PDB file of C-alpha atoms in Angstrom:
ATOM      1  CA  UNK A1006     -16.479 -80.913 -54.920  1.00 60.00           C
ATOM      2  CA  UNK A1007     -19.635 -82.652 -53.852  1.00 75.00           C
ATOM      3  CA  UNK A1008     -20.704 -84.206 -50.627  1.00 79.00           C
ATOM      4  CA  UNK A1009     -18.997 -87.342 -49.366  1.00 82.00           C
ATOM      5  CA  UNK A1010     -21.491 -89.839 -47.979  1.00 83.00           C
ATOM      6  CA  UNK A1011     -20.221 -92.548 -45.656  1.00 82.00           C
ATOM      7  CA  UNK A1012     -22.712 -95.377 -45.218  1.00 81.00           C
ATOM      8  CA  UNK A1013     -23.393 -97.427 -42.113  1.00 78.00           C
ATOM      9  CA  UNK A1014     -23.327-101.223 -42.101  1.00 79.00           C
ATOM     10  CA  UNK A1015     -26.488-102.803 -40.816  1.00 79.00           C
ATOM     11  CA  UNK A1016     -25.431-105.857 -38.820  1.00 80.00           C
ATOM     12  CA  UNK A1017     -28.602-105.973 -36.738  1.00 82.00           C
ATOM     13  CA  UNK A1018     -30.867-106.170 -39.788  1.00 85.00           C
ATOM     14  CA  UNK A1019     -28.727-108.971 -41.225  1.00 89.00           C
ATOM     15  CA  UNK A1020     -28.960-110.901 -37.938  1.00 91.00           C
ATOM     16  CA  UNK A1021     -32.743-110.429 -37.876  1.00 92.00           C
ATOM     17  CA  UNK A1022     -32.962-111.696 -41.451  1.00 94.00           C
ATOM     18  CA  UNK A1023     -31.059-114.839 -40.527  1.00 95.00           C
ATOM     19  CA  UNK A1024     -33.146-115.392 -37.391  1.00 95.00           C
ATOM     20  CA  UNK A1025     -36.409-115.034 -39.317  1.00 95.00           C
ATOM     21  CA  UNK A1026     -35.143-117.394 -42.007  1.00 95.00           C
ATOM     22  CA  UNK A1027     -34.268-120.122 -39.493  1.00 96.00           C
ATOM     23  CA  UNK A1028     -37.585-119.701 -37.699  1.00 96.00           C
ATOM     24  CA  UNK A1029     -39.395-119.925 -41.048  1.00 95.00           C
ATOM     25  CA  UNK A1030     -37.587-123.170 -41.860  1.00 95.00           C
ATOM     26  CA  UNK A1031     -38.444-124.552 -38.399  1.00 95.00           C
ATOM     27  CA  UNK A1032     -42.116-123.629 -38.744  1.00 95.00           C
ATOM     28  CA  UNK A1033     -42.256-125.280 -42.191  1.00 94.00           C
ATOM     29  CA  UNK A1034     -40.719-128.401 -40.625  1.00 94.00           C
ATOM     30  CA  UNK A1035     -43.453-128.363 -37.938  1.00 94.00           C
ATOM     31  CA  UNK A1036     -46.090-127.935 -40.650  1.00 93.00           C
ATOM     32  CA  UNK A1037     -44.690-130.910 -42.618  1.00 93.00           C
ATOM     33  CA  UNK A1038     -44.458-133.029 -39.472  1.00 93.00           C
ATOM     34  CA  UNK A1039     -48.099-132.256 -38.627  1.00 92.00           C
ATOM     35  CA  UNK A1040     -49.173-133.077 -42.175  1.00 91.00           C
ATOM     36  CA  UNK A1041     -47.260-136.373 -42.233  1.00 92.00           C
ATOM     37  CA  UNK A1042     -48.530-137.524 -38.810  1.00 90.00           C
ATOM     38  CA  UNK A1043     -52.048-136.199 -39.299  1.00 89.00           C
ATOM     39  CA  UNK A1044     -51.776-133.994 -36.206  1.00 89.00           C
ATOM     40  CA  UNK A1045     -54.011-130.974 -36.814  1.00 90.00           C
ATOM     41  CA  UNK A1046     -52.462-128.958 -33.959  1.00 92.00           C
ATOM     42  CA  UNK A1047     -48.961-129.156 -35.444  1.00 91.00           C
ATOM     43  CA  UNK A1048     -50.375-128.594 -38.919  1.00 91.00           C
ATOM     44  CA  UNK A1049     -52.215-125.352 -38.028  1.00 93.00           C
ATOM     45  CA  UNK A1050     -49.490-124.054 -35.725  1.00 94.00           C
ATOM     46  CA  UNK A1051     -46.926-124.719 -38.468  1.00 93.00           C
ATOM     47  CA  UNK A1052     -48.988-122.828 -41.035  1.00 94.00           C
ATOM     48  CA  UNK A1053     -49.593-119.867 -38.712  1.00 95.00           C
ATOM     49  CA  UNK A1054     -45.944-119.678 -37.661  1.00 95.00           C
ATOM     50  CA  UNK A1055     -44.779-119.996 -41.284  1.00 94.00           C
ATOM     51  CA  UNK A1056     -47.011-117.093 -42.306  1.00 95.00           C
ATOM     52  CA  UNK A1057     -45.770-114.910 -39.435  1.00 95.00           C
ATOM     53  CA  UNK A1058     -42.109-115.700 -40.033  1.00 95.00           C
ATOM     54  CA  UNK A1059     -42.451-115.308 -43.818  1.00 95.00           C
ATOM     55  CA  UNK A1060     -43.780-111.787 -43.275  1.00 95.00           C
ATOM     56  CA  UNK A1061     -40.994-111.118 -40.769  1.00 94.00           C
ATOM     57  CA  UNK A1062     -38.407-112.474 -43.202  1.00 94.00           C
ATOM     58  CA  UNK A1063     -39.590-110.206 -46.017  1.00 95.00           C
ATOM     59  CA  UNK A1064     -39.631-107.189 -43.666  1.00 93.00           C
ATOM     60  CA  UNK A1065     -36.129-108.032 -42.385  1.00 92.00           C
ATOM     61  CA  UNK A1066     -34.804-108.314 -45.942  1.00 93.00           C
ATOM     62  CA  UNK A1067     -36.233-104.903 -46.805  1.00 91.00           C
ATOM     63  CA  UNK A1068     -34.558-103.414 -43.700  1.00 87.00           C
ATOM     64  CA  UNK A1069     -31.231-105.071 -44.528  1.00 86.00           C
ATOM     65  CA  UNK A1070     -31.275-103.668 -48.068  1.00 86.00           C
ATOM     66  CA  UNK A1071     -31.835-100.068 -46.945  1.00 83.00           C
ATOM     67  CA  UNK A1072     -28.762 -97.868 -47.109  1.00 81.00           C
ATOM     68  CA  UNK A1073     -28.259 -95.912 -43.905  1.00 80.00           C
ATOM     69  CA  UNK A1074     -26.074 -92.835 -43.888  1.00 81.00           C
ATOM     70  CA  UNK A1075     -23.522 -92.582 -41.101  1.00 81.00           C
ATOM     71  CA  UNK A1076     -21.844 -89.326 -42.009  1.00 83.00           C
ATOM     72  CA  UNK A1077     -22.220 -86.707 -44.735  1.00 83.00           C
ATOM     73  CA  UNK A1078     -19.148 -84.547 -45.293  1.00 86.00           C
ATOM     74  CA  UNK A1079     -19.984 -81.393 -47.237  1.00 83.00           C
ATOM     75  CA  UNK A1080     -18.085 -78.205 -48.005  1.00 85.00           C
ATOM     76  CA  UNK A1081     -19.848 -76.303 -45.191  1.00 84.00           C
ATOM     77  CA  UNK A1082     -19.726 -78.907 -42.428  1.00 84.00           C
ATOM     78  CA  UNK A1083     -20.529 -82.444 -41.451  1.00 87.00           C
ATOM     79  CA  UNK A1084     -23.862 -84.109 -40.788  1.00 83.00           C
ATOM     80  CA  UNK A1085     -23.706 -86.878 -38.171  1.00 80.00           C
ATOM     81  CA  UNK A1086     -26.578 -89.285 -38.879  1.00 76.00           C
ATOM     82  CA  UNK A1087     -25.278 -92.246 -36.886  1.00 72.00           C
ATOM     83  CA  UNK A1088     -27.629 -94.579 -35.092  1.00 64.00           C
ATOM     84  CA  UNK A1089     -25.069 -95.223 -32.340  1.00 64.00           C
ATOM     85  CA  UNK A1090     -24.970 -92.381 -29.874  1.00 59.00           C
ATOM     86  CA  UNK A1091     -27.217 -89.435 -30.487  1.00 61.00           C
ATOM     87  CA  UNK A1092     -26.353 -88.389 -34.026  1.00 72.00           C
ATOM     88  CA  UNK A1093     -25.503 -84.727 -33.480  1.00 76.00           C
ATOM     89  CA  UNK A1094     -26.817 -83.565 -36.841  1.00 79.00           C
ATOM     90  CA  UNK A1095     -25.175 -80.746 -38.782  1.00 82.00           C
ATOM     91  CA  UNK A1096     -21.933 -79.310 -37.394  1.00 84.00           C
ATOM     92  CA  UNK A1097     -20.469 -76.362 -39.279  1.00 84.00           C
ATOM     93  CA  UNK A1098     -16.729 -76.147 -39.888  1.00 85.00           C
ATOM     94  CA  UNK A1099     -16.721 -72.671 -38.341  1.00 86.00           C
ATOM     95  CA  UNK A1100     -17.518 -74.330 -34.977  1.00 83.00           C
ATOM     96  CA  UNK A1101     -14.770 -76.958 -35.343  1.00 86.00           C
ATOM     97  CA  UNK A1102     -11.193 -76.434 -34.239  1.00 86.00           C
ATOM     98  CA  UNK A1103      -9.798 -79.898 -35.040  1.00 88.00           C
ATOM     99  CA  UNK A1104     -10.505 -83.627 -35.193  1.00 89.00           C
ATOM    100  CA  UNK A1105      -8.827 -86.340 -33.109  1.00 88.00           C
ATOM    101  CA  UNK A1106      -9.100 -90.120 -32.870  1.00 89.00           C
ATOM    102  CA  UNK A1107     -10.208 -91.422 -29.488  1.00 86.00           C
ATOM    103  CA  UNK A1108      -9.610 -95.039 -28.586  1.00 84.00           C
ATOM    104  CA  UNK A1109     -12.154 -96.749 -26.329  1.00 78.00           C
ATOM    105  CA  UNK A1110     -11.330-100.312 -25.348  1.00 79.00           C
ATOM    106  CA  UNK A1111     -11.603-101.983 -28.785  1.00 80.00           C
ATOM    107  CA  UNK A1112     -13.264 -99.230 -30.803  1.00 80.00           C
ATOM    108  CA  UNK A1113     -12.139 -95.942 -32.252  1.00 83.00           C
ATOM    109  CA  UNK A1114     -14.252 -92.818 -32.529  1.00 84.00           C
ATOM    110  CA  UNK A1115     -13.507 -89.420 -33.988  1.00 86.00           C
ATOM    111  CA  UNK A1116     -13.656 -86.606 -31.468  1.00 86.00           C
ATOM    112  CA  UNK A1117     -14.459 -83.062 -32.536  1.00 86.00           C
ATOM    113  CA  UNK A1118     -12.656 -80.281 -30.681  1.00 87.00           C
ATOM    114  CA  UNK A1119     -14.906 -77.213 -30.811  1.00 85.00           C
ATOM    115  CA  UNK A1120     -13.882 -73.562 -31.109  1.00 83.00           C
ATOM    116  CA  UNK A1121     -16.446 -72.319 -28.565  1.00 82.00           C
ATOM    117  CA  UNK A1122     -17.623 -75.380 -26.645  1.00 78.00           C
ATOM    118  CA  UNK A1123     -20.149 -73.715 -24.301  1.00 81.00           C
ATOM    119  CA  UNK A1124     -21.901 -71.777 -27.052  1.00 81.00           C
ATOM    120  CA  UNK A1125     -22.209 -74.849 -29.296  1.00 79.00           C
ATOM    121  CA  UNK A1126     -23.473 -77.133 -26.531  1.00 79.00           C
ATOM    122  CA  UNK A1127     -26.095 -74.585 -25.492  1.00 78.00           C
ATOM    123  CA  UNK A1128     -27.656 -74.849 -28.988  1.00 79.00           C
ATOM    124  CA  UNK A1129     -28.065 -78.646 -28.840  1.00 77.00           C
ATOM    125  CA  UNK A1130     -31.323 -80.490 -28.190  1.00 78.00           C
ATOM    126  CA  UNK A1131     -31.724 -82.068 -24.747  1.00 77.00           C
ATOM    127  CA  UNK A1132     -30.594 -85.681 -25.491  1.00 77.00           C
ATOM    128  CA  UNK A1133     -27.528 -84.556 -27.431  1.00 77.00           C
ATOM    129  CA  UNK A1134     -26.832 -81.844 -24.850  1.00 78.00           C
ATOM    130  CA  UNK A1135     -26.771 -84.486 -22.098  1.00 83.00           C
ATOM    131  CA  UNK A1136     -24.466 -86.693 -24.163  1.00 81.00           C
ATOM    132  CA  UNK A1137     -22.073 -83.802 -24.837  1.00 81.00           C
ATOM    133  CA  UNK A1138     -22.018 -82.879 -21.129  1.00 82.00           C
ATOM    134  CA  UNK A1139     -21.337 -86.508 -20.207  1.00 82.00           C
ATOM    135  CA  UNK A1140     -18.446 -86.661 -22.657  1.00 78.00           C
ATOM    136  CA  UNK A1141     -16.970 -83.491 -21.135  1.00 80.00           C
ATOM    137  CA  UNK A1142     -17.375 -84.934 -17.637  1.00 84.00           C
ATOM    138  CA  UNK A1143     -15.372 -87.984 -18.795  1.00 81.00           C
ATOM    139  CA  UNK A1144     -12.639 -85.606 -20.040  1.00 83.00           C
ATOM    140  CA  UNK A1145     -13.294 -86.377 -23.708  1.00 83.00           C
ATOM    141  CA  UNK A1146     -14.291 -84.151 -26.629  1.00 83.00           C
ATOM    142  CA  UNK A1147     -17.920 -83.064 -26.355  1.00 79.00           C
ATOM    143  CA  UNK A1148     -18.862 -84.468 -29.740  1.00 83.00           C
ATOM    144  CA  UNK A1149     -17.826 -87.904 -30.915  1.00 84.00           C
ATOM    145  CA  UNK A1150     -18.564 -89.537 -34.229  1.00 82.00           C
ATOM    146  CA  UNK A1151     -18.873 -93.304 -33.894  1.00 81.00           C
ATOM    147  CA  UNK A1152     -17.180 -94.775 -36.941  1.00 80.00           C
ATOM    148  CA  UNK A1153     -17.058 -98.463 -36.023  1.00 78.00           C
ATOM    149  CA  UNK A1154     -20.070 -99.158 -38.240  1.00 76.00           C
ATOM    150  CA  UNK A1155     -18.711 -97.331 -41.292  1.00 78.00           C
ATOM    151  CA  UNK A1156     -19.030 -99.416 -44.420  1.00 80.00           C
ATOM    152  CA  UNK A1157     -15.681-100.090 -46.178  1.00 80.00           C
ATOM    153  CA  UNK A1158     -13.808 -97.322 -44.315  1.00 82.00           C
ATOM    154  CA  UNK A1159     -11.473 -97.166 -41.355  1.00 85.00           C
ATOM    155  CA  UNK A1160     -11.575 -94.315 -38.806  1.00 83.00           C
ATOM    156  CA  UNK A1161      -8.190 -93.055 -40.042  1.00 87.00           C
ATOM    157  CA  UNK A1162      -9.569 -92.698 -43.580  1.00 87.00           C
ATOM    158  CA  UNK A1163     -12.581 -90.755 -42.335  1.00 87.00           C
ATOM    159  CA  UNK A1164     -10.323 -88.585 -40.164  1.00 88.00           C
ATOM    160  CA  UNK A1165      -8.157 -87.759 -43.190  1.00 88.00           C
ATOM    161  CA  UNK A1166     -11.234 -86.729 -45.210  1.00 87.00           C
ATOM    162  CA  UNK A1167     -12.529 -84.572 -42.352  1.00 88.00           C
ATOM    163  CA  UNK A1168      -9.171 -82.864 -41.809  1.00 89.00           C
ATOM    164  CA  UNK A1169      -8.809 -82.128 -45.525  1.00 89.00           C
ATOM    165  CA  UNK A1170     -12.271 -80.577 -45.738  1.00 88.00           C
ATOM    166  CA  UNK A1171     -11.631 -78.546 -42.565  1.00 87.00           C
ATOM    167  CA  UNK A1172      -8.335 -77.221 -43.995  1.00 88.00           C
ATOM    168  CA  UNK A1173     -10.070 -76.330 -47.272  1.00 86.00           C
ATOM    169  CA  UNK A1174     -12.839 -74.528 -45.415  1.00 83.00           C
ATOM    170  CA  UNK A1175     -10.419 -72.576 -43.203  1.00 84.00           C
ATOM    171  CA  UNK A1176      -8.306 -71.634 -46.232  1.00 84.00           C
ATOM    172  CA  UNK A1177     -11.362 -70.353 -48.126  1.00 82.00           C
ATOM    173  CA  UNK A1178     -13.255 -68.535 -45.370  1.00 75.00           C
ATOM    174  CA  UNK A1179     -10.630 -67.375 -42.881  1.00 69.00           C
TER     175      UNK A1179
END
């Protein structure tokens, strides 16, 4: 079995694309107004703004078309690449005890219960270490995978995939 890649939706890039498009249309309208009235200030400002927003629009489209990985589920572990939170990186199945769904207000995240919490947290980089310590202080699992931006998948589906891979790993190596 190969790796399962769960992609992240990019709402911010889509919003920036729309904003740049509307600003481009507005700057073209200013350019046309300046041309029709013979006002050189509006004409030049419209041209300059149209050039800036056209470049921004093209850049925003290229960002919106990029595929961002949220989570990579392999046979050896999971790789958290999320842009929300810290993105904990690779977490081996040998360090994982189980997965649980945590409900925060209106969102759901997947919490990872670790076998040896202190040892794992001591290996983390400083920003992720602080985030894990904060989660423990709030009486939550140290590591949480934010799945609200998963493209075409619900947290329960991701949880099922993670639990299946964890069971397979434990059956093979323990």
